[in-house]
Short mmCIF file of C-alpha atoms in Angstrom, two decimals:
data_model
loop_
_atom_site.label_atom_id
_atom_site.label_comp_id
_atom_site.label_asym_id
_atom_site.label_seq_id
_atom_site.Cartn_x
_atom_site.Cartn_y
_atom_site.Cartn_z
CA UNK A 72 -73.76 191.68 277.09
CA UNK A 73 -75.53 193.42 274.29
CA UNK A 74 -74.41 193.70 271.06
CA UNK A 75 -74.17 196.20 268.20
CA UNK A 76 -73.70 195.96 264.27
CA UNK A 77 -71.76 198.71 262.78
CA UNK A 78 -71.19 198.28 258.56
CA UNK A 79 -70.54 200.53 255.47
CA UNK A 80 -71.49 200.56 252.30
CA UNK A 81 -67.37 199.81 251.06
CA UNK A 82 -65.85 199.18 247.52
CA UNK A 83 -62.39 198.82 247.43
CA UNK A 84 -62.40 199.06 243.95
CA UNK A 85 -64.67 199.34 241.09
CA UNK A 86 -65.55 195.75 240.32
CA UNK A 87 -68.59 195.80 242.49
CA UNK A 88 -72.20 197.52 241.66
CA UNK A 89 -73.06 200.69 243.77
CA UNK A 90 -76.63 199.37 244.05
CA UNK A 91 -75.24 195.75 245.35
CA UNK A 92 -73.09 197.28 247.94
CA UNK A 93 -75.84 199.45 249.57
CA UNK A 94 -78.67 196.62 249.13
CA UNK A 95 -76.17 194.26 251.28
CA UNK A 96 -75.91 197.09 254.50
CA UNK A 97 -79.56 196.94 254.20
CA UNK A 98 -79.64 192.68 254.45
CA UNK A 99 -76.88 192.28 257.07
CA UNK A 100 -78.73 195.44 259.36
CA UNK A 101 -81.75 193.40 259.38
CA UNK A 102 -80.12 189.56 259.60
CA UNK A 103 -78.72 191.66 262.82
CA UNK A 104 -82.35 192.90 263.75
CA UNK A 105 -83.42 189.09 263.71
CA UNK A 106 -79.99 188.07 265.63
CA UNK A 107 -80.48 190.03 268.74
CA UNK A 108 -78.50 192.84 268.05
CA UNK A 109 -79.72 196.21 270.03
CA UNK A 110 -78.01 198.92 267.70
CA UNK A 111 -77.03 199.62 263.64
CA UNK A 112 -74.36 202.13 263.68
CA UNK A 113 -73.77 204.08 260.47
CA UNK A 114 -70.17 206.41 260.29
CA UNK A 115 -69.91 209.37 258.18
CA UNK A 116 -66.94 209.80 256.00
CA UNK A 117 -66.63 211.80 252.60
CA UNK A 118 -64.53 211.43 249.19
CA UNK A 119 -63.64 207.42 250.12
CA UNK A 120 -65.43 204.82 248.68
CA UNK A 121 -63.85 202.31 251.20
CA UNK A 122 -66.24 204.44 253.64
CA UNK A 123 -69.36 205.57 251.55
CA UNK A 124 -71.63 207.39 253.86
CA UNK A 125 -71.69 211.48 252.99
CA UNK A 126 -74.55 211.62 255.40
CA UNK A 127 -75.17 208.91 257.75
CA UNK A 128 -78.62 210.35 258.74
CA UNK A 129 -79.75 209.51 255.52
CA UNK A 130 -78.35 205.68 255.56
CA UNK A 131 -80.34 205.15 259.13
CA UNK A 132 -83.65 206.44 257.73
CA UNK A 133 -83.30 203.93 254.76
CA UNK A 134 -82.50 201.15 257.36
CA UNK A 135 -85.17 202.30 259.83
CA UNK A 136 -87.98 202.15 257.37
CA UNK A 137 -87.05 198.81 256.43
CA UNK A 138 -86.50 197.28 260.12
CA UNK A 139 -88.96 197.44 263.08
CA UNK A 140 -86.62 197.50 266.63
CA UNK A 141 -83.11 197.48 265.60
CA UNK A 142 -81.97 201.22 267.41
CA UNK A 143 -80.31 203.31 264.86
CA UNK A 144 -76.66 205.29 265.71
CA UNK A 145 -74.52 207.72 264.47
CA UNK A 146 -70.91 206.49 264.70
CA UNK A 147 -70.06 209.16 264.27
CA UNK A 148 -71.35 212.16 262.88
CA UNK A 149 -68.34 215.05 262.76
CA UNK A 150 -69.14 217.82 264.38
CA UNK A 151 -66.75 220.05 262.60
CA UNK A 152 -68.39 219.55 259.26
CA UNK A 153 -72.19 220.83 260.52
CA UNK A 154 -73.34 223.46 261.52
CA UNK A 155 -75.54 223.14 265.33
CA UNK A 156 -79.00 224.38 264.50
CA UNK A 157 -78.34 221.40 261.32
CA UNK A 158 -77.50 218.86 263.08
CA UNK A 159 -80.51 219.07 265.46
CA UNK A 160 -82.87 218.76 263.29
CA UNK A 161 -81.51 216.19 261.12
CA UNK A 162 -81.01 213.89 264.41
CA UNK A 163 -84.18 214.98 265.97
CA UNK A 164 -86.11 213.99 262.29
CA UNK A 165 -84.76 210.58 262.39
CA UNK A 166 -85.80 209.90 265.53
CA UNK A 167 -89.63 211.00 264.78
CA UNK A 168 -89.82 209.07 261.87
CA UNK A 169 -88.43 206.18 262.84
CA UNK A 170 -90.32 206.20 266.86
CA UNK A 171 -87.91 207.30 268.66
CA UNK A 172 -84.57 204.89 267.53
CA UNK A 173 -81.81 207.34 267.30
CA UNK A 174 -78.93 207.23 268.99
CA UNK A 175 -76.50 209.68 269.02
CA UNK A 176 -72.70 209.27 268.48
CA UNK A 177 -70.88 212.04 267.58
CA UNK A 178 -67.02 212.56 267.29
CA UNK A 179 -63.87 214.41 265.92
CA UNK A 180 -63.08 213.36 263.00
CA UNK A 181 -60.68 210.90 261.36
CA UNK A 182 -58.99 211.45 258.77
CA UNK A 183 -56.65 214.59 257.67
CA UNK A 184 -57.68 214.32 253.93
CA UNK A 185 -61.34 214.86 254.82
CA UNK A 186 -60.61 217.91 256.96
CA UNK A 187 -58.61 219.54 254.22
CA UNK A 188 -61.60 219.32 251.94
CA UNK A 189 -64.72 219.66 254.53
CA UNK A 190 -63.14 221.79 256.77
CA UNK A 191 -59.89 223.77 254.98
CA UNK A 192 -57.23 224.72 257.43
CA UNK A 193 -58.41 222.74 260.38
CA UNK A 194 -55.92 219.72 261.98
CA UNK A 195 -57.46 217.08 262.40
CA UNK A 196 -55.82 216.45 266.30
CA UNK A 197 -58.39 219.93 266.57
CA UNK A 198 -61.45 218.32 265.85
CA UNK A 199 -62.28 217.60 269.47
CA UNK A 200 -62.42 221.32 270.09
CA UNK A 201 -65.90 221.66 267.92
CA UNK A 202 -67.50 218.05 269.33
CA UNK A 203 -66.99 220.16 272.53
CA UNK A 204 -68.97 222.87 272.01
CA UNK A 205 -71.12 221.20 269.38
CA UNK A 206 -72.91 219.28 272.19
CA UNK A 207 -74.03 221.08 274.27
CA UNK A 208 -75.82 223.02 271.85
CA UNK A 209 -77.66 220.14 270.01
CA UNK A 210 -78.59 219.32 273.41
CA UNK A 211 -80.06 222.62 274.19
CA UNK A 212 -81.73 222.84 270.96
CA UNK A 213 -83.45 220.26 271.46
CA UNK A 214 -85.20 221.31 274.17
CA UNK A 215 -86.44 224.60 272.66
CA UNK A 216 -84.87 228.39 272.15
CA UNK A 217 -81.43 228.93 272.20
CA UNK A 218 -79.00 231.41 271.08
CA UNK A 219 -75.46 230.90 271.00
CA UNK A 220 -72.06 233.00 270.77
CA UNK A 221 -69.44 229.78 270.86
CA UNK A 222 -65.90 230.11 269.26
CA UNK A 223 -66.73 228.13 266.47
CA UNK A 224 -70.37 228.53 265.95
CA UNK A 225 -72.87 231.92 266.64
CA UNK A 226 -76.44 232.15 265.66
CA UNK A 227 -79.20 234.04 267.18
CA UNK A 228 -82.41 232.50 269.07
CA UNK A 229 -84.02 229.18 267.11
CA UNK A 230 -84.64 225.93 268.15
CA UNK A 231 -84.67 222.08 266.64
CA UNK A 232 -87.37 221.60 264.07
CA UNK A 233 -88.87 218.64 264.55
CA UNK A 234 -87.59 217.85 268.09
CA UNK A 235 -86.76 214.70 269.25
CA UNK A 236 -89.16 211.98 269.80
CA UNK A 237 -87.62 210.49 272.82
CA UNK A 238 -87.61 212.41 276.15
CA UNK A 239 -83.72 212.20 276.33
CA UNK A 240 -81.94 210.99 273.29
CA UNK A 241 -78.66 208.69 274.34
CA UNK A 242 -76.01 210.89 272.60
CA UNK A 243 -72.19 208.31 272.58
CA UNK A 244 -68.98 209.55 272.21
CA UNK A 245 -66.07 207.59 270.56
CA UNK A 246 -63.09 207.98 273.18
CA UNK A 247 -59.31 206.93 273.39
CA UNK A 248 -57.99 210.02 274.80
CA UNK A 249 -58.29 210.36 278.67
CA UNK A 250 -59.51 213.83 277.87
CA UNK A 251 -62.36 212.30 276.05
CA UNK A 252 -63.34 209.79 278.39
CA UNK A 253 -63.44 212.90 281.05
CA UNK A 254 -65.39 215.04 278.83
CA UNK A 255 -68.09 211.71 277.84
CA UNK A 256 -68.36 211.69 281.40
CA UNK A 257 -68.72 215.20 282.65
CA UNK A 258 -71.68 215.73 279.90
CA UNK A 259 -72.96 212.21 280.67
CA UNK A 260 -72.45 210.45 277.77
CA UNK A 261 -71.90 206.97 277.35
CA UNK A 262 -68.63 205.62 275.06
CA UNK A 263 -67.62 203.50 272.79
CA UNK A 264 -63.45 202.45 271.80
CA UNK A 265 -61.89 200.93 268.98
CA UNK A 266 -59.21 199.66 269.87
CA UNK A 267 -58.25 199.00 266.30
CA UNK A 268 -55.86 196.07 265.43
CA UNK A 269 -53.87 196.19 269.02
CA UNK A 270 -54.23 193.84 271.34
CA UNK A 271 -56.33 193.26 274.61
CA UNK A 272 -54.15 196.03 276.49
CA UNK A 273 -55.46 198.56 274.51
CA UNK A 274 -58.64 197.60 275.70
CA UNK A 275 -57.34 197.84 278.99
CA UNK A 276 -56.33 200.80 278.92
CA UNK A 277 -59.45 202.26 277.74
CA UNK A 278 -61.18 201.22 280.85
CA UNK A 279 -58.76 202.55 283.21
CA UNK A 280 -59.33 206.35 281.09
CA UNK A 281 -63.25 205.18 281.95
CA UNK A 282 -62.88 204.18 285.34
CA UNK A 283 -60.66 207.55 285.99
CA UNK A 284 -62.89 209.96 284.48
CA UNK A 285 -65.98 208.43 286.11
CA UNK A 286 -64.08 208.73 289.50
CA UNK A 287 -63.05 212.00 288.63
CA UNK A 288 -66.71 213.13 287.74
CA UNK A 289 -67.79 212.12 290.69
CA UNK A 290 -71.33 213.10 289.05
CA UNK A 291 -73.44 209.41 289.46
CA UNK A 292 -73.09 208.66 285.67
CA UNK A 293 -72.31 205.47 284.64
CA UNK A 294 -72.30 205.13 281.35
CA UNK A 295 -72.41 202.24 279.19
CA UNK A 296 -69.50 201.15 277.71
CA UNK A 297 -69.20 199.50 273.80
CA UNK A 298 -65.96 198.40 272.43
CA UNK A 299 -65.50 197.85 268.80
CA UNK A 300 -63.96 195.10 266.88
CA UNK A 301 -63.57 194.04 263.17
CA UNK A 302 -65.58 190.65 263.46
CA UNK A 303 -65.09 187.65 260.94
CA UNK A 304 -66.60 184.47 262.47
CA UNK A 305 -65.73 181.31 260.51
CA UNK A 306 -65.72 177.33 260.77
CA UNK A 307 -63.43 176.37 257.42
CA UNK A 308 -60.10 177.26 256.31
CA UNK A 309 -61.45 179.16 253.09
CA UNK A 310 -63.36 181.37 255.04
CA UNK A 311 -60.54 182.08 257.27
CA UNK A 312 -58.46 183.01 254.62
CA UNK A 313 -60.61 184.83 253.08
CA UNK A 314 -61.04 187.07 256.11
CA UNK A 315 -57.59 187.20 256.93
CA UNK A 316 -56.58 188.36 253.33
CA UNK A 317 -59.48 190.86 253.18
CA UNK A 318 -58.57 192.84 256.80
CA UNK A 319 -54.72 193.16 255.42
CA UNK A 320 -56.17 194.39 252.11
CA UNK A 321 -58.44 197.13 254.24
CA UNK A 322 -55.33 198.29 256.79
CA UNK A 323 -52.95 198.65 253.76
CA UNK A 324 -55.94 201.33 252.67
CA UNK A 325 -56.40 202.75 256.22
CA UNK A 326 -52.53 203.65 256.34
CA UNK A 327 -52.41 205.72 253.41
CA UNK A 328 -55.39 207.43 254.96
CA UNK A 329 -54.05 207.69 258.29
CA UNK A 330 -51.19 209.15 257.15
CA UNK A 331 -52.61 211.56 254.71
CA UNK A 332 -50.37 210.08 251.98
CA UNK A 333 -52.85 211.79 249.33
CA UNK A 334 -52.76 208.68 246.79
CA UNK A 335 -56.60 208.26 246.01
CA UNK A 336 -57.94 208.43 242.78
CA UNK A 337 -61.36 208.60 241.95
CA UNK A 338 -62.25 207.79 245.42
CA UNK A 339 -60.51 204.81 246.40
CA UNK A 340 -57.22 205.01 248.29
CA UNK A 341 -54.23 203.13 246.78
CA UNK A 342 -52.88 200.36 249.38
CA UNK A 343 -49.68 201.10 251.28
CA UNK A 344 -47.82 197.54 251.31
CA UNK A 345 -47.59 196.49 254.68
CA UNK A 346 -43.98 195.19 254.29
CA UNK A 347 -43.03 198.73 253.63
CA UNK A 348 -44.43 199.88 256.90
CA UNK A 349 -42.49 200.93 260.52
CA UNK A 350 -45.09 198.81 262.86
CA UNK A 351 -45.83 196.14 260.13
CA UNK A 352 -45.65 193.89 263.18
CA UNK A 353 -49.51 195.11 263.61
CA UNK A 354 -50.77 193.65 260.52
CA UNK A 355 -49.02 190.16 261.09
CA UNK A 356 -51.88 187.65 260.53
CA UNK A 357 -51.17 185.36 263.82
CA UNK A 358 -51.94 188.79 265.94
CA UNK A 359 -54.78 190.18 263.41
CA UNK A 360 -56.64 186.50 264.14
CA UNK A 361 -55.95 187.00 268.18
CA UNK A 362 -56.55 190.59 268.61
CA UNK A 363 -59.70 191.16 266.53
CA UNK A 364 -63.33 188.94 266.93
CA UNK A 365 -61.61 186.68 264.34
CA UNK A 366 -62.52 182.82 264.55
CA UNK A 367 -64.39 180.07 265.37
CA UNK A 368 -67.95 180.66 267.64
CA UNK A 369 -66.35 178.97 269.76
CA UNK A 370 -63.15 181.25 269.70
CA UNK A 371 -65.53 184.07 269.97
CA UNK A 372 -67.93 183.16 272.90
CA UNK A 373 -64.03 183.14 274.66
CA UNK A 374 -62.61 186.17 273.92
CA UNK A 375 -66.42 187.74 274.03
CA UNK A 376 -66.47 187.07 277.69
CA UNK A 377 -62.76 188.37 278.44
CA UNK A 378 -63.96 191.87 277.56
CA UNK A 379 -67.46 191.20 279.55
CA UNK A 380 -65.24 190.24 282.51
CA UNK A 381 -63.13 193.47 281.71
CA UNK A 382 -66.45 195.54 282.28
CA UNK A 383 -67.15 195.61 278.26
CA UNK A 384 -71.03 196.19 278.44
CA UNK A 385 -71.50 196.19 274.89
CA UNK A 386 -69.88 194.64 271.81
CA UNK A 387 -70.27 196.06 268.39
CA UNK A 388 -69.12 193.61 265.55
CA UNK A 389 -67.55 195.89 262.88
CA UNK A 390 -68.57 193.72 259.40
CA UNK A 391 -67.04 196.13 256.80
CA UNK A 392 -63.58 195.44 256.32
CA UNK A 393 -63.45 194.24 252.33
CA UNK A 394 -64.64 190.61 252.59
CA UNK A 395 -66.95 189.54 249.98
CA UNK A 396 -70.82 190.20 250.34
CA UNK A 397 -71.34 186.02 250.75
CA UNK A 398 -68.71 185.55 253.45
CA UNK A 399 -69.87 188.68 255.19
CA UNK A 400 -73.21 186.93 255.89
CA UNK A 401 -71.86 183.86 256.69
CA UNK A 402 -70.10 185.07 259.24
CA UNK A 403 -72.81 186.95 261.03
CA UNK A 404 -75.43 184.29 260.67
CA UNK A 405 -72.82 181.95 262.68
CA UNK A 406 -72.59 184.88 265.07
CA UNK A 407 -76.34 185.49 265.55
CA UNK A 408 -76.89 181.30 265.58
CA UNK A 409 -73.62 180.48 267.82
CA UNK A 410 -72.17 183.49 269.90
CA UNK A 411 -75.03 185.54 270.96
CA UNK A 412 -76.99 182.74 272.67
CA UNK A 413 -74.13 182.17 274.98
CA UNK A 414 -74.85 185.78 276.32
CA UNK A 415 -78.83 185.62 276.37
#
C-alpha cells in the first residue's frame, strides 16, 4: 500500500497567523517526504479560509522547491473555473520545474457558494459536464496543436506552453458517482474516493462503481485506486480529544457549506450545530473515531489493511481538519514511525 498526504492551509477563525498556517503545510509535506509518503495533494477552493488554496498550482511549486521526491497532485483543480489552453500550461509548468512530479487530479467542483461566485449561473450537480470535456483537451494540448469547438470552451489552433516534462502525466479523477468511475475509466484515469464521515460501506460501494466501470470498459486499464480519510493518529486521551473535538468543529463548517446556507463572513463559514442537524447521527463521536483513520497505530495498521484487503491501493491521510498545528504533527510522526512500516 502506498500512501498519500493531502493538507490545507485552514483557519477556522482569525486567531492564527496567515504566515504560521502556510509555513506548517510546508513542514508536515516534507515530515511526509521523510515518512514514505509517494504524493502531496493540494485542493483548490476560493472565498473560505477553512480551505485556503485560490490556486493550488501555486501551493505545489512552493512545496516542490522545498522537497526533493515527494510527487506533487492536484486534488482537485475545477475545471469549470479555467479555461483549457490555462490549465495546460500551468500543469505542464509545474511539472518542468519541479522534474517531472505532477500529478493530475482534476474534478467538478464542491461547493454551490463557489460556483455562484467563480462560475455565476452554473449548479454545481453540472460541474461534471466541463471536467468532461476539459480533459480531453488538456490532454491534447499537451501533445502539441489543437483547436477546439466544445460546448463550453472554443479556441482556435495553440498548444501547451511549456509542455509537460513527463512522457504521460498521471491525470486522477475524484469519483463517487458510477458515472464517474465509468468516465475515469473510459479516458484511463486512475481515482481516488472520499468517502467522507460514512462508514466502511461507503467504501464498498465505491469499489463495486470501480470494479463495474472497469468491466464495462473492457479497455485493459486498471487504474490505481486511493481512498481518502481524515487521519488523527494518537496514543493519549488529550490527543484524542483533541481530535475528536476538532473534526466536529470542521463538519459543523462543512454543512453550512454543503448546504449553501450563505452564513460566511469575511471568509470563514459560521458552524451549523450538529444537534440541529437531520443525520446528526453522522457526526456522533463513537462512529467519527470508527469510520475515519482515527486512533491508536495500532488501530490504524487494522483498519489500514481492511481497505488493502478491499482492493484500496492507496491511502491518502487527509491532516487538515482544524486540529492544532502541534497535534497535527504528532499525529503524522506516529503515522510515518508506527503505521507505514507495517506496509513496507
Amino acid at each position: 500500500m502506498k500512501f498519500h498526504i493531502a493538507i490545507n492551509l485552514e483557519r477556522i477563525d482569525d486567531s492564527r497567523d496567515m504566515a504560521e498556517v502556510a509555513r506548517h503545510t510546508l513542514e508536515m509535506v516534507q515530515m511526509a517526504e521523510e515518512g514514505g509518503f509517494e504524493i502531496a495533494w493540494a485542493a483548490e477552493h476560493h472565498a473560505l479560509e477553512m480551505t485556503i488554496a485560490p490556486n493550488p498550482f501555486q501551493i505545489l511549486t512552493w512545496w516542490g522547491e522545498n522537497t526533493s521526491r515527494i510527487r506533487l497532485g492536484t486534488a482537485v483543480a475545477t475545471a469549470a473555473y479555467w479555461h483549457p489552453i490555462n490549465l495546460a500550461g500551468e500543469a505542464a509548468f509545474l511539472d518542468l520545474i519541479s522534474g517531472g512530479r505532477l500529478e493530475f487530479g482534476i474534478g467538478s467542483g464542491a461547493y454551490q457558494r463557489e460556483f455562484d461566485r467563480m462560475k455565476p449561473g452554473l449548479k454545481q450537480s453540472d460541474g461534471w459536464r466541463y471536467m468532461q470535456e476539459m480533459l480531453p483537451v488538456v490532454r491534447t494540448l499537451w501533445q502539441g496543436d489543437y483547436a477546439h469547438d466544445g460546448d463550453y470552451w472554443q479556441f482556435p489552433t495553440a498548444t501547451s506552453v511549456p509542455k509537460p516534462v513527463q512522457p504521460e502525466v498521471p491525470v486522477w479523477v475524484a469519483a463517487r458517482s458510477p458515472i464517474t468511475y465509468d468516465y475515469a475509466i473510459r479516458e484511463k484515469c486512475h481515482v481516488n474516493c472520499w468517502p467522507l464521515t460514512r462508514s466502511f460501506e461507503e467504501a464498498e460501494l465505491y469499489k463495486r462503481h470501480l470494479d463495474e466501470a472497469i468491466a464495462k470498459a473492457d479497455n485493459g486499464w486498471i487504474p490505481r485506486f486511493a481512498l481518502m480519510r481524515h487521519a488523527a493518529i494518537y496514543d493519549n486521551e488529550a490527543d484524542r480529544a483533541a481530535a475528536l473535538d476538532a473534526i466536529r468543529t470542521v463538519l459543523s463548517q462543512f454543512e453550512n457549506l454543503f448546504r449553501n446556507a450563505g452564513d460566511v463572513v469575511n471568509g470563514f463559514p459560521k458552524s451549523i450545530p450538529l444537534d440541529e442537524l437531520k443525520g446528526r447521527e453522522q457526526y456522533d463521536p463513537a462512529m467519527l473515531e470508527e469510520n475515519l483513520m482515527f486512533g491508536t497505530p495500532d488501530q490504524a495498521v487494522k483498519k489500514l489493511q481492511r481497505y488493502r484487503d478491499l482492493g484500496v491501493d492507496e491511502f491518502i491521510y487527509y491532516a487538515s481538519m482544524g486540529l492544532g498545528l502541534e497535534e497535527q504533527k504528532r499525529s503524522l510522526r506516529l503515522f510515518c514511525d508506527e503505521v507505514i512500516p507495517e506496509f513496507k
